[in-house]
mmCIF file of C-alpha atoms and ligand atoms in Angstrom:
data_model
loop_
_atom_site.group_PDB
_atom_site.id
_atom_site.type_symbol
_atom_site.label_atom_id
_atom_site.label_comp_id
_atom_site.label_asym_id
_atom_site.label_seq_id
_atom_site.Cartn_x
_atom_site.Cartn_y
_atom_site.Cartn_z
ATOM 1 C CA MET S 15 49.052 -41.138 44.310
ATOM 2 C CA LEU S 16 45.679 -41.798 43.113
ATOM 3 C CA ASP S 17 43.938 -44.022 45.433
ATOM 4 C CA ASN S 18 39.984 -44.206 44.852
ATOM 5 C CA LYS S 19 40.177 -41.786 42.134
ATOM 6 C CA VAL S 20 38.155 -42.226 39.000
ATOM 7 C CA ALA S 21 39.795 -41.115 35.706
ATOM 8 C CA VAL S 22 38.407 -40.600 32.191
ATOM 9 C CA VAL S 23 41.516 -40.862 29.534
ATOM 10 C CA THR S 24 39.746 -40.436 25.658
ATOM 11 C CA GLY S 25 42.072 -41.722 23.216
ATOM 12 C CA SER S 26 43.185 -44.540 25.134
ATOM 13 C CA THR S 27 44.115 -47.534 23.441
ATOM 14 C CA ARG S 28 47.268 -46.092 22.228
ATOM 15 C CA GLY S 29 50.203 -43.980 22.329
ATOM 16 C CA ILE S 30 50.316 -41.142 25.014
ATOM 17 C CA GLY S 31 46.862 -41.943 26.105
ATOM 18 C CA GLU S 32 47.282 -45.929 26.777
ATOM 19 C CA GLU S 33 50.344 -44.910 29.150
ATOM 20 C CA VAL S 34 48.688 -42.075 30.946
ATOM 21 C CA ALA S 35 45.671 -44.703 31.774
ATOM 22 C CA LEU S 36 48.305 -47.555 32.720
ATOM 23 C CA THR S 37 50.108 -45.035 34.867
ATOM 24 C CA PHE S 38 47.304 -43.835 36.620
ATOM 25 C CA ALA S 39 46.283 -47.487 37.373
ATOM 26 C CA LYS S 40 49.494 -48.221 38.716
ATOM 27 C CA ASN S 41 49.188 -45.126 41.293
ATOM 28 C CA GLY S 42 45.698 -46.276 42.441
ATOM 29 C CA ALA S 43 43.243 -45.068 39.893
ATOM 30 C CA ASN S 44 39.893 -46.497 38.804
ATOM 31 C CA VAL S 45 40.130 -45.707 34.647
ATOM 32 C CA VAL S 46 37.720 -45.505 31.687
ATOM 33 C CA ILE S 47 39.224 -46.331 28.371
ATOM 34 C CA ASN S 48 38.012 -44.441 25.527
ATOM 35 C CA TYR S 49 38.123 -45.781 21.905
ATOM 36 C CA ARG S 50 36.303 -44.377 18.340
ATOM 37 C CA SER S 51 35.914 -47.393 16.524
ATOM 38 C CA ASP S 52 35.023 -51.073 16.728
ATOM 39 C CA SER S 53 38.619 -52.101 15.056
ATOM 40 C CA SER S 54 40.102 -50.752 18.740
ATOM 41 C CA LYS S 55 37.745 -52.927 20.960
ATOM 42 C CA LEU S 56 40.223 -55.448 21.222
ATOM 43 C CA LYS S 57 43.020 -53.336 22.038
ATOM 44 C CA ALA S 58 40.690 -51.259 24.706
ATOM 45 C CA ASP S 59 39.664 -54.738 26.511
ATOM 46 C CA ASN S 60 43.244 -55.844 26.663
ATOM 47 C CA ILE S 61 44.225 -52.533 28.460
ATOM 48 C CA VAL S 62 41.011 -53.272 30.972
ATOM 49 C CA GLU S 63 42.662 -56.450 31.459
ATOM 50 C CA GLN S 64 46.120 -55.013 32.342
ATOM 51 C CA ILE S 65 44.618 -52.782 34.812
ATOM 52 C CA GLU S 66 42.533 -55.427 36.392
ATOM 53 C CA ALA S 67 45.617 -57.631 36.825
ATOM 54 C CA LEU S 68 47.075 -54.356 38.574
ATOM 55 C CA GLY S 69 44.291 -54.611 40.984
ATOM 56 C CA GLN S 70 42.089 -51.528 39.881
ATOM 57 C CA LYS S 71 38.974 -51.125 37.899
ATOM 58 C CA ALA S 72 38.365 -50.249 34.481
ATOM 59 C CA ILE S 73 35.743 -50.357 31.867
ATOM 60 C CA ALA S 74 35.993 -49.684 28.164
ATOM 61 C CA ILE S 75 33.462 -47.017 26.368
ATOM 62 C CA LYS S 76 33.026 -46.696 22.561
ATOM 63 C CA ALA S 77 32.477 -43.157 21.844
ATOM 64 C CA ASN S 78 33.449 -40.674 19.249
ATOM 65 C CA ILE S 79 34.782 -37.440 21.240
ATOM 66 C CA ALA S 80 33.909 -35.188 18.301
ATOM 67 C CA ASP S 81 30.507 -35.705 18.842
ATOM 68 C CA PHE S 82 28.397 -33.939 21.454
ATOM 69 C CA ASN S 83 26.150 -36.798 22.041
ATOM 70 C CA GLU S 84 28.878 -39.638 21.954
ATOM 71 C CA SER S 85 30.940 -37.837 24.264
ATOM 72 C CA LYS S 86 27.822 -37.202 26.936
ATOM 73 C CA VAL S 87 27.393 -41.296 26.571
ATOM 74 C CA LEU S 88 31.052 -41.920 27.718
ATOM 75 C CA ILE S 89 30.547 -39.182 30.854
ATOM 76 C CA ASP S 90 27.047 -40.628 31.983
ATOM 77 C CA ASN S 91 28.466 -44.205 31.565
ATOM 78 C CA THR S 92 31.591 -43.571 33.673
ATOM 79 C CA ILE S 93 29.219 -41.910 36.612
ATOM 80 C CA ALA S 94 26.761 -44.821 35.992
ATOM 81 C CA HIS S 95 29.604 -47.360 36.407
ATOM 82 C CA PHE S 96 31.650 -45.444 38.844
ATOM 83 C CA GLY S 97 29.346 -42.819 40.619
ATOM 84 C CA LYS S 98 31.810 -40.130 40.335
ATOM 85 C CA ILE S 99 34.785 -38.645 37.744
ATOM 86 C CA ASP S 100 37.668 -36.999 39.344
ATOM 87 C CA ILE S 101 40.355 -36.966 36.398
ATOM 88 C CA LEU S 102 39.445 -36.097 32.630
ATOM 89 C CA VAL S 103 42.643 -36.262 30.398
ATOM 90 C CA ASN S 104 41.570 -34.649 26.659
ATOM 91 C CA ASN S 105 43.866 -36.557 24.748
ATOM 92 C CA ALA S 106 42.425 -37.582 21.741
ATOM 93 C CA GLY S 107 43.719 -36.044 18.893
ATOM 94 C CA ILE S 108 44.342 -36.312 15.101
ATOM 95 C CA THR S 109 46.410 -34.380 12.597
ATOM 96 C CA ARG S 110 45.759 -33.951 8.736
ATOM 97 C CA ASP S 111 49.057 -32.183 7.813
ATOM 98 C CA THR S 112 49.679 -30.396 4.721
ATOM 99 C CA LEU S 113 50.553 -26.868 3.825
ATOM 100 C CA LEU S 114 47.600 -24.208 3.780
ATOM 101 C CA LEU S 115 47.505 -24.022 -0.166
ATOM 102 C CA ARG S 116 46.828 -27.629 -0.640
ATOM 103 C CA MET S 117 44.606 -28.198 2.544
ATOM 104 C CA THR S 118 40.892 -28.668 2.509
ATOM 105 C CA GLU S 119 38.224 -27.275 4.075
ATOM 106 C CA GLU S 120 37.447 -31.107 5.447
ATOM 107 C CA ASP S 121 41.054 -31.162 6.434
ATOM 108 C CA PHE S 122 40.682 -28.167 8.744
ATOM 109 C CA ASP S 123 37.277 -28.811 10.056
ATOM 110 C CA GLN S 124 38.289 -32.591 11.404
ATOM 111 C CA VAL S 125 41.123 -31.345 13.140
ATOM 112 C CA ILE S 126 38.923 -28.821 14.877
ATOM 113 C CA GLU S 127 36.129 -31.012 15.693
ATOM 114 C CA VAL S 128 38.341 -33.829 17.076
ATOM 115 C CA ASN S 129 40.973 -31.450 19.166
ATOM 116 C CA LEU S 130 39.224 -28.569 19.944
ATOM 117 C CA LYS S 131 35.394 -29.387 19.824
ATOM 118 C CA GLY S 132 36.219 -32.812 21.219
ATOM 119 C CA ALA S 133 37.654 -31.561 24.699
ATOM 120 C CA PHE S 134 34.717 -29.088 24.579
ATOM 121 C CA ASN S 135 32.062 -32.001 24.799
ATOM 122 C CA CYS S 136 33.863 -33.927 27.392
ATOM 123 C CA ILE S 137 34.470 -31.003 29.928
ATOM 124 C CA LYS S 138 31.059 -29.775 29.177
ATOM 125 C CA HIS S 139 29.311 -33.198 30.444
ATOM 126 C CA ALA S 140 31.966 -33.775 33.179
ATOM 127 C CA ALA S 141 32.181 -30.490 34.771
ATOM 128 C CA ARG S 142 28.921 -30.339 36.697
ATOM 129 C CA PRO S 143 29.660 -34.215 38.046
ATOM 130 C CA MET S 144 33.007 -33.070 38.701
ATOM 131 C CA LEU S 145 31.569 -29.886 40.702
ATOM 132 C CA LYS S 146 30.696 -32.062 43.670
ATOM 133 C CA SER S 147 34.122 -32.964 45.119
ATOM 134 C CA GLY S 148 36.621 -31.051 42.720
ATOM 135 C CA GLY S 149 38.793 -32.739 39.980
ATOM 136 C CA SER S 150 41.355 -32.247 37.929
ATOM 137 C CA ILE S 151 41.258 -31.805 33.895
ATOM 138 C CA ILE S 152 44.295 -32.071 31.896
ATOM 139 C CA ASN S 153 44.042 -31.287 28.122
ATOM 140 C CA MET S 154 46.791 -32.610 25.846
ATOM 141 C CA THR S 155 47.983 -29.887 23.561
ATOM 142 C CA SER S 156 51.123 -29.460 21.826
ATOM 143 C CA VAL S 157 54.412 -27.472 21.403
ATOM 144 C CA VAL S 158 53.099 -26.377 17.846
ATOM 145 C CA GLY S 159 49.919 -24.715 19.674
ATOM 146 C CA ILE S 160 52.643 -22.441 21.384
ATOM 147 C CA SER S 161 54.970 -21.548 18.463
ATOM 148 C CA GLY S 162 53.131 -22.659 15.174
ATOM 149 C CA ASN S 163 54.626 -25.184 12.598
ATOM 150 C CA THR S 164 54.883 -25.433 8.916
ATOM 151 C CA GLY S 165 51.936 -27.549 7.336
ATOM 152 C CA GLN S 166 49.915 -27.994 10.442
ATOM 153 C CA VAL S 167 47.713 -24.599 10.200
ATOM 154 C CA ASN S 168 44.622 -26.786 11.568
ATOM 155 C CA TYR S 169 46.268 -28.644 14.321
ATOM 156 C CA ALA S 170 48.388 -25.887 15.483
ATOM 157 C CA ALA S 171 45.057 -23.646 15.558
ATOM 158 C CA SER S 172 42.983 -26.784 17.140
ATOM 159 C CA LYS S 173 46.556 -27.002 20.022
ATOM 160 C CA ALA S 174 46.640 -23.120 20.559
ATOM 161 C CA GLY S 175 42.445 -23.061 21.052
ATOM 162 C CA LEU S 176 43.073 -25.969 23.853
ATOM 163 C CA ILE S 177 45.512 -23.331 25.483
ATOM 164 C CA GLY S 178 42.842 -20.762 25.499
ATOM 165 C CA MET S 179 40.228 -23.365 26.921
ATOM 166 C CA THR S 180 42.568 -24.408 29.571
ATOM 167 C CA LYS S 181 43.244 -20.880 30.906
ATOM 168 C CA THR S 182 39.534 -19.949 30.596
ATOM 169 C CA LEU S 183 38.197 -22.888 32.413
ATOM 170 C CA ALA S 184 40.789 -22.560 35.235
ATOM 171 C CA ARG S 185 39.557 -19.210 36.033
ATOM 172 C CA GLU S 186 35.986 -20.397 35.671
ATOM 173 C CA PHE S 187 36.607 -23.224 37.923
ATOM 174 C CA ALA S 188 39.221 -22.236 40.212
ATOM 175 C CA LYS S 189 36.951 -21.397 43.019
ATOM 176 C CA LYS S 190 34.950 -24.655 42.565
ATOM 177 C CA ASN S 191 38.238 -27.031 42.970
ATOM 178 C CA ILE S 192 38.510 -27.998 39.803
ATOM 179 C CA ARG S 193 42.039 -27.299 38.437
ATOM 180 C CA VAL S 194 42.373 -27.368 34.393
ATOM 181 C CA ASN S 195 45.615 -27.754 33.308
ATOM 182 C CA ALA S 196 47.632 -28.743 29.526
ATOM 183 C CA ILE S 197 50.614 -30.656 28.995
ATOM 184 C CA ALA S 198 52.218 -29.543 25.630
ATOM 185 C CA PRO S 199 54.425 -32.686 24.370
ATOM 186 C CA GLY S 200 57.153 -31.892 21.495
ATOM 187 C CA PHE S 201 58.269 -34.850 19.779
ATOM 188 C CA ILE S 202 57.155 -38.186 21.317
ATOM 189 C CA GLU S 203 57.599 -41.421 19.769
ATOM 190 C CA SER S 204 54.408 -42.875 19.053
ATOM 191 C CA ASP S 205 52.246 -44.089 16.029
ATOM 192 C CA MET S 206 51.186 -40.372 15.198
ATOM 193 C CA THR S 207 54.830 -39.618 14.504
ATOM 194 C CA SER S 208 55.944 -43.154 13.729
ATOM 195 C CA ALA S 209 54.365 -42.166 10.159
ATOM 196 C CA LEU S 210 56.920 -39.500 9.530
ATOM 197 C CA SER S 211 60.289 -39.989 7.442
ATOM 198 C CA GLU S 212 63.397 -40.626 8.737
ATOM 199 C CA GLN S 213 64.555 -37.185 7.555
ATOM 200 C CA VAL S 214 61.824 -35.324 9.174
ATOM 201 C CA VAL S 215 62.990 -37.245 12.669
ATOM 202 C CA SER S 216 66.500 -36.678 12.303
ATOM 203 C CA GLN S 217 65.596 -32.844 11.707
ATOM 204 C CA ALA S 218 63.198 -32.444 14.486
ATOM 205 C CA ILE S 219 66.106 -34.362 16.728
ATOM 206 C CA GLY S 220 68.420 -31.521 15.706
ATOM 207 C CA ASN S 221 65.914 -29.012 17.169
ATOM 208 C CA ILE S 222 65.697 -30.629 20.771
ATOM 209 C CA PRO S 223 68.448 -29.289 23.058
ATOM 210 C CA MET S 224 68.278 -32.786 24.887
ATOM 211 C CA ASN S 225 69.012 -34.761 21.573
ATOM 212 C CA ARG S 226 66.164 -37.514 21.739
ATOM 213 C CA LEU S 227 62.572 -37.879 21.159
ATOM 214 C CA GLY S 228 60.556 -38.109 24.204
ATOM 215 C CA SER S 229 58.678 -41.158 25.252
ATOM 216 C CA VAL S 230 54.948 -41.526 25.938
ATOM 217 C CA LYS S 231 56.300 -42.197 29.627
ATOM 218 C CA ASP S 232 57.873 -38.835 29.976
ATOM 219 C CA VAL S 233 54.340 -37.232 29.082
ATOM 220 C CA ALA S 234 52.638 -39.956 31.127
ATOM 221 C CA ASN S 235 54.695 -38.724 34.277
ATOM 222 C CA VAL S 236 53.929 -35.083 33.788
ATOM 223 C CA ALA S 237 49.736 -36.411 33.643
ATOM 224 C CA LEU S 238 50.372 -38.192 36.680
ATOM 225 C CA PHE S 239 51.674 -34.843 38.480
ATOM 226 C CA LEU S 240 48.995 -33.201 37.088
ATOM 227 C CA ALA S 241 46.124 -35.379 38.238
ATOM 228 C CA SER S 242 47.615 -35.941 41.420
ATOM 229 C CA ASP S 243 47.352 -33.886 44.740
ATOM 230 C CA LEU S 244 50.974 -32.966 44.241
ATOM 231 C CA SER S 245 49.901 -29.935 42.237
ATOM 232 C CA THR S 246 46.565 -28.895 44.348
ATOM 233 C CA TYR S 247 48.215 -25.086 43.798
ATOM 234 C CA VAL S 248 48.688 -25.545 39.914
ATOM 235 C CA THR S 249 45.495 -24.541 37.663
ATOM 236 C CA GLY S 250 45.761 -22.786 34.336
ATOM 237 C CA GLU S 251 49.200 -23.968 33.559
ATOM 238 C CA VAL S 252 50.660 -25.359 30.382
ATOM 239 C CA ILE S 253 53.624 -27.606 30.999
ATOM 240 C CA ARG S 254 56.128 -28.493 28.008
ATOM 241 C CA VAL S 255 57.369 -31.851 27.725
ATOM 242 C CA ASP S 256 59.501 -31.305 24.942
ATOM 243 C CA GLY S 257 63.286 -31.908 25.563
ATOM 244 C CA GLY S 258 63.887 -27.979 25.435
ATOM 245 C CA MET S 259 62.523 -27.751 22.201
ATOM 246 C CA ALA S 260 60.020 -24.915 22.493
ATOM 247 C CA MET S 261 62.140 -22.813 25.114
HETATM 248 P P1 NAI Z 1 48.142 -41.618 18.768
HETATM 249 O O1 NAI Z 1 47.406 -41.347 17.398
HETATM 250 O O2 NAI Z 1 48.647 -42.779 18.712
HETATM 251 O O3 NAI Z 1 46.686 -41.771 19.512
HETATM 252 C C1 NAI Z 1 45.661 -40.945 19.571
HETATM 253 C C2 NAI Z 1 44.583 -41.736 19.967
HETATM 254 O O4 NAI Z 1 43.111 -40.901 19.865
HETATM 255 C C3 NAI Z 1 44.059 -42.575 18.900
HETATM 256 O O5 NAI Z 1 43.871 -43.867 20.029
HETATM 257 C C4 NAI Z 1 42.830 -42.736 18.161
HETATM 258 O O6 NAI Z 1 42.085 -43.955 18.206
HETATM 259 C C5 NAI Z 1 42.151 -41.581 19.315
HETATM 260 N N1 NAI Z 1 41.023 -40.788 18.646
HETATM 261 C C6 NAI Z 1 41.343 -40.014 17.686
HETATM 262 N N2 NAI Z 1 40.144 -39.418 17.428
HETATM 263 C C7 NAI Z 1 39.171 -39.607 18.046
HETATM 264 C C8 NAI Z 1 37.985 -39.347 18.582
HETATM 265 N N3 NAI Z 1 37.331 -38.669 17.565
HETATM 266 N N4 NAI Z 1 37.311 -39.760 19.487
HETATM 267 C C9 NAI Z 1 37.884 -40.783 20.286
HETATM 268 N N5 NAI Z 1 39.173 -40.933 20.324
HETATM 269 C C10 NAI Z 1 39.873 -40.443 19.225
HETATM 270 O O7 NAI Z 1 48.610 -40.224 19.218
HETATM 271 P P2 NAI Z 1 49.447 -39.727 20.424
HETATM 272 O O8 NAI Z 1 51.009 -39.262 20.151
HETATM 273 O O9 NAI Z 1 49.490 -40.586 21.468
HETATM 274 O O10 NAI Z 1 48.721 -38.561 20.719
HETATM 275 C C11 NAI Z 1 47.993 -38.458 21.865
HETATM 276 C C12 NAI Z 1 47.678 -36.759 22.047
HETATM 277 O O11 NAI Z 1 49.100 -36.108 22.187
HETATM 278 C C13 NAI Z 1 47.363 -36.062 20.767
HETATM 279 O O12 NAI Z 1 46.363 -35.272 21.134
HETATM 280 C C14 NAI Z 1 48.426 -35.315 20.349
HETATM 281 O O13 NAI Z 1 47.910 -34.381 19.255
HETATM 282 C C15 NAI Z 1 48.975 -34.935 20.994
HETATM 283 N N6 NAI Z 1 50.615 -34.772 21.083
HETATM 284 C C16 NAI Z 1 51.527 -35.840 20.659
HETATM 285 C C17 NAI Z 1 52.721 -35.375 20.104
HETATM 286 C C18 NAI Z 1 53.476 -36.648 19.448
HETATM 287 O O14 NAI Z 1 54.627 -36.660 19.324
HETATM 288 N N7 NAI Z 1 53.122 -37.945 19.561
HETATM 289 C C19 NAI Z 1 53.286 -34.251 20.384
HETATM 290 C C20 NAI Z 1 52.202 -33.208 20.952
HETATM 291 C C21 NAI Z 1 51.066 -33.700 20.829
#
């Protein structure tokens, strides 16, 4: 489904990003693995090896996507290595959860910098090269960006901002053959959610009509659809992957 395509997946050494990268490679894409800190380099190299074993090409690029210049390095190195970029998945994200009354300015700024500004940074650098042959941009938002969530004013604001960014850029690039869509996962089993208590998890499952957490595969399959030619007339869309949670 993605033969000869080049995909950049930010924050792709674990969780949803890792699964998206591997799913794209299994479907014929060459993939750029992005990681933020040296402690993730081994994992990034390991994923590159897994992708090469699938017969595809991959490189790992270190870049903090919250930094405008580092995100430029990520995109410039992708072009230098592969000659183009067809698919950009803005997946990297962080949480700093607490109620507003306890939240520090730093908690707020850090989450906005990574989740919202980070996506802007990568799109800003990738858009011009993508104009040449079109492309697909996928922003990883969240159901809390649609419905809000107690204790996540920073995170929910960043994810709601991503939805506004998605729809705006879908309009700006519609005539240029660059599609811009968002995925809004619900409660997905990953390192991000494994830190939550059993009580929080069982409460969350109670609010999910399908009565289970989602898997990273559930999210990666929708990313594959949005990256591929199966979705050539889909832009500005936000697809929930949440077992019905935020209906
Ligand atoms: P995760 O915490 O397992 O993975 C996030 C990845 O992003 C990590 O590899 C991390 O190192 C990387 N990252 C963080 N800041 C970065 C930066 N400045 N530069 C480069 N990389 C950076 O999280 P998970 O669960 O895989 O989530 C992936 C995306 O999906 C995030 O945007 C998250 O907000 C979103 N999401 C996750 C949900 C879940 O239930 N797990 C639900 C809704 C949305």
